[in-house]
Tab-separated table of C-alpha atoms and ligand atoms in Angstrom:
chain	number	residue	atom	x	y	z
A	46	MET	CA	102.587	138.553	120.635
A	47	ALA	CA	101.262	135.406	120.250
A	48	ALA	CA	102.938	132.864	117.623
A	49	GLN	CA	102.055	133.169	114.311
A	50	GLU	CA	101.391	130.244	112.108
A	51	ASP	CA	103.506	130.401	109.194
A	52	LEU	CA	102.092	130.725	105.718
A	53	ILE	CA	102.912	128.057	103.235
A	54	TYR	CA	101.852	127.423	99.459
A	55	ARG	CA	104.023	125.443	97.156
A	56	LEU	CA	104.578	125.455	93.469
A	57	ASN	CA	104.649	122.032	90.937
A	58	ARG	CA	107.390	122.024	88.107
A	59	GLN	CA	104.810	124.153	85.796
A	60	ASP	CA	104.664	126.941	88.290
A	61	GLU	CA	100.795	125.973	89.292
A	62	ILE	CA	99.380	126.537	92.884
A	63	VAL	CA	99.465	122.857	94.226
A	64	PHE	CA	99.056	123.715	98.136
A	65	VAL	CA	98.283	126.145	100.676
A	66	ASN	CA	98.211	125.740	104.306
A	67	GLU	CA	94.792	126.557	106.114
A	68	ALA	CA	97.239	129.402	107.926
A	69	TRP	CA	96.995	130.666	104.296
A	70	ASP	CA	93.448	130.684	104.462
A	71	ARG	CA	92.998	132.148	107.253
A	72	PHE	CA	95.057	135.001	106.706
A	73	ALA	CA	93.671	135.784	103.324
A	74	LEU	CA	89.929	135.839	104.608
A	75	ALA	CA	91.072	138.134	107.318
A	76	ASN	CA	92.575	140.343	105.043
A	77	ASP	CA	90.012	140.765	102.817
A	78	ALA	CA	91.345	138.803	100.032
A	79	PRO	CA	88.881	135.817	99.557
A	80	ASP	CA	89.966	135.882	96.264
A	81	VAL	CA	93.152	134.119	96.925
A	82	THR	CA	91.926	131.109	99.451
A	83	ALA	CA	92.699	127.176	98.233
A	84	GLU	CA	89.995	127.207	96.091
A	85	HIS	CA	90.721	129.836	93.802
A	86	VAL	CA	94.119	129.483	93.856
A	87	LEU	CA	94.751	126.174	93.734
A	88	GLY	CA	95.946	124.317	89.704
A	89	ARG	CA	96.295	128.273	88.550
A	90	PRO	CA	99.990	129.311	87.523
A	91	ILE	CA	101.897	131.698	90.459
A	92	TRP	CA	101.511	134.098	86.696
A	93	GLU	CA	98.036	134.916	87.070
A	94	PHE	CA	98.357	136.341	90.403
A	95	ILE	CA	101.499	138.570	89.924
A	96	THR	CA	100.723	141.304	86.978
A	97	ASP	CA	103.517	143.262	88.081
A	98	LEU	CA	106.596	142.931	85.066
A	99	SER	CA	109.251	144.084	87.369
A	100	THR	CA	107.814	141.548	90.217
A	101	GLN	CA	106.955	138.898	87.702
A	102	GLN	CA	111.097	139.721	85.941
A	103	ILE	CA	112.058	138.331	89.852
A	104	TYR	CA	110.256	135.562	90.839
A	105	ARG	CA	111.040	133.723	87.283
A	106	ASP	CA	115.035	134.261	88.465
A	107	LEU	CA	114.253	133.899	92.226
A	108	LEU	CA	112.611	130.060	90.479
A	109	ALA	CA	115.213	129.312	88.205
A	110	ARG	CA	118.189	129.355	91.189
A	111	VAL	CA	115.650	127.681	93.752
A	112	ARG	CA	115.226	124.906	90.896
A	113	GLU	CA	118.946	124.739	90.306
A	114	GLY	CA	118.963	123.787	94.820
A	115	ARG	CA	119.352	127.062	96.228
A	116	SER	CA	117.126	128.407	98.541
A	117	VAL	CA	116.432	132.239	99.294
A	118	ARG	CA	115.297	134.326	102.939
A	119	PHE	CA	114.071	137.436	102.715
A	120	PRO	CA	112.515	140.165	104.784
A	121	PHE	CA	109.499	141.961	103.378
A	122	ARG	CA	106.501	143.806	104.606
A	123	CYS	CA	102.208	142.884	103.735
A	124	ASP	CA	100.608	145.412	105.639
A	125	SER	CA	96.863	145.534	106.472
A	126	PRO	CA	95.069	148.983	106.568
A	127	ALA	CA	96.075	148.666	111.025
A	128	GLU	CA	99.061	146.534	111.270
A	129	ARG	CA	102.624	147.155	110.114
A	130	ARG	CA	103.967	143.554	109.326
A	131	PHE	CA	107.325	142.493	109.002
A	132	LEU	CA	107.869	139.182	107.332
A	133	GLU	CA	110.443	137.076	106.155
A	134	MET	CA	110.120	134.476	102.943
A	135	HIS	CA	112.072	131.428	102.761
A	136	ILE	CA	111.641	129.520	98.965
A	137	HIS	CA	113.369	126.677	98.710
A	138	LEU	CA	113.104	123.139	96.868
A	139	MET	CA	111.710	119.861	98.266
A	140	GLU	CA	112.941	116.430	97.847
A	141	ASP	CA	109.428	115.811	95.220
A	142	GLY	CA	110.378	119.224	93.185
A	143	GLN	CA	108.405	121.305	94.165
A	144	ILE	CA	109.011	124.751	95.822
A	145	GLU	CA	107.982	125.739	98.909
A	146	PHE	CA	107.419	129.263	100.162
A	147	ARG	CA	107.333	129.548	103.369
A	148	THR	CA	106.338	133.182	105.449
A	149	GLN	CA	106.977	133.228	109.014
A	150	THR	CA	105.755	136.672	111.173
A	151	LEU	CA	109.118	138.450	112.352
A	152	SER	CA	107.093	141.491	114.359
A	153	ILE	CA	103.658	143.741	113.729
A	154	GLU	CA	102.711	146.651	115.028
A	155	ARG	CA	99.355	148.383	115.428
A	156	ARG	CA	98.862	151.656	113.979
A	157	PRO	CA	96.339	154.562	113.099
A	158	ALA	CA	94.484	152.687	109.909
A	159	VAL	CA	95.706	153.694	107.064
A	160	PRO	CA	92.356	154.238	104.491
A	161	LEU	CA	94.948	153.964	101.486
A	162	LEU	CA	95.058	150.333	102.117
A	163	ALA	CA	91.302	149.450	102.274
A	164	ARG	CA	90.283	147.949	99.487
A	165	GLN	CA	87.189	149.315	99.693
A	166	ALA	CA	88.298	152.781	99.525
A	167	SER	CA	87.081	154.523	96.019
A	168	PRO	CA	89.914	155.272	93.772
A	169	SER	CA	90.918	158.277	91.732
A	170	ARG	CA	92.154	158.252	88.401
A	171	ASP	CA	95.206	159.191	89.329
A	172	LEU	CA	98.425	156.761	90.271
A	173	LEU	CA	100.159	156.379	92.868
A	174	ARG	CA	103.387	154.306	93.146
A	175	MET	CA	103.968	152.033	95.889
A	176	CYS	CA	106.484	149.055	96.166
A	177	SER	CA	104.944	145.868	96.647
A	178	TRP	CA	107.637	144.550	98.835
A	179	CYS	CA	108.504	146.554	101.467
A	180	LYS	CA	105.028	149.383	101.164
A	181	LYS	CA	107.141	153.052	100.551
A	182	VAL	CA	105.538	154.990	98.038
A	183	PHE	CA	106.630	157.250	95.414
A	184	ALA	CA	106.227	161.191	96.750
A	185	ASP	CA	107.917	164.085	95.676
A	186	GLY	CA	110.835	162.296	94.102
A	187	GLU	CA	111.615	159.677	96.454
A	188	TRP	CA	110.128	156.449	98.108
A	189	VAL	CA	108.964	157.158	101.457
A	190	ASP	CA	106.596	155.330	104.465
A	191	ILE	CA	102.436	155.467	103.600
A	192	GLU	CA	102.377	157.844	106.587
A	193	GLU	CA	104.716	160.311	105.282
A	194	GLY	CA	103.590	159.533	101.697
A	195	ILE	CA	99.945	160.749	102.653
A	196	GLU	CA	101.371	163.884	104.042
A	197	ARG	CA	103.097	164.904	101.321
A	198	LEU	CA	100.667	164.359	98.509
A	199	ARG	CA	97.505	165.738	100.763
A	200	LEU	CA	96.109	162.651	99.834
A	201	PHE	CA	93.193	163.480	102.359
A	202	GLU	CA	92.519	166.323	100.469
A	203	ALA	CA	91.678	165.274	97.476
A	204	PRO	CA	88.542	163.711	96.745
A	205	ALA	CA	89.344	161.166	96.095
A	206	LEU	CA	92.256	157.713	96.881
A	207	PRO	CA	94.428	157.457	94.379
A	208	MET	CA	94.750	153.928	92.939
A	209	ILE	CA	97.241	151.918	93.589
A	210	THR	CA	99.919	150.791	91.243
A	211	HIS	CA	102.291	147.912	92.583
A	212	GLY	CA	106.270	148.095	91.507
A	213	MET	CA	109.400	148.008	93.107
A	214	CYS	CA	110.681	150.680	94.744
A	215	ASP	CA	115.333	151.229	93.867
A	216	HIS	CA	116.279	150.524	97.662
A	217	CYS	CA	114.039	147.160	96.736
A	218	ALA	CA	115.312	146.798	93.636
A	219	VAL	CA	118.805	147.028	95.100
A	220	LYS	CA	118.636	144.781	97.627
A	221	MET	CA	116.809	141.936	95.224
A	222	ALA	CA	119.580	142.229	92.781
A	223	GLU	CA	121.907	141.349	96.091
A	224	ILE	CA	120.563	138.293	96.459
A	225	LEU	CA	119.756	137.535	93.934
A	226	ALA	CA	123.224	138.023	92.667
A	227	ALA	CA	124.273	135.858	96.220
A	228	MET	CA	122.591	133.205	95.345
B	20	ZN	ZN1	110.871	148.943	98.161
């Protein structure tokens, strides 16, 4: 796999996005998310882009600790329909007081395209819970990989795909609590 450029964005003391690098813009455009390129996000508070309340709370805790001078590094997933992407986030305080979020690609695995992750999929009214950190879905009372969830929930037998609501799975919630406690 060719080396991937790190994706970078930075926040000022008011939690506003004041910098994104070119790799960020290219990544956004390649992932069907033209609404998060530089021209749309610069000057706006990060909270406009994190709508899930539990994820917001975790980010607030993280930012408070980083502003005390501690840095954090953790693995996470950001899949596309045809790829499993294993990434690592590094958050640290810069000398001028800005906070830098740097995402490094650890590895990418190709897989048969999963339509559920495509934005164009026409949603039904049912909500499907998906962990916004590891991309597992909640099916039959437990968190499982999306391919497994599709099978268990018989998603392709339903007339329309369910809408996805993001949150955090139990495993990631515990892991994040450990990361915060160790900071
Ligand atoms: Zn998770």
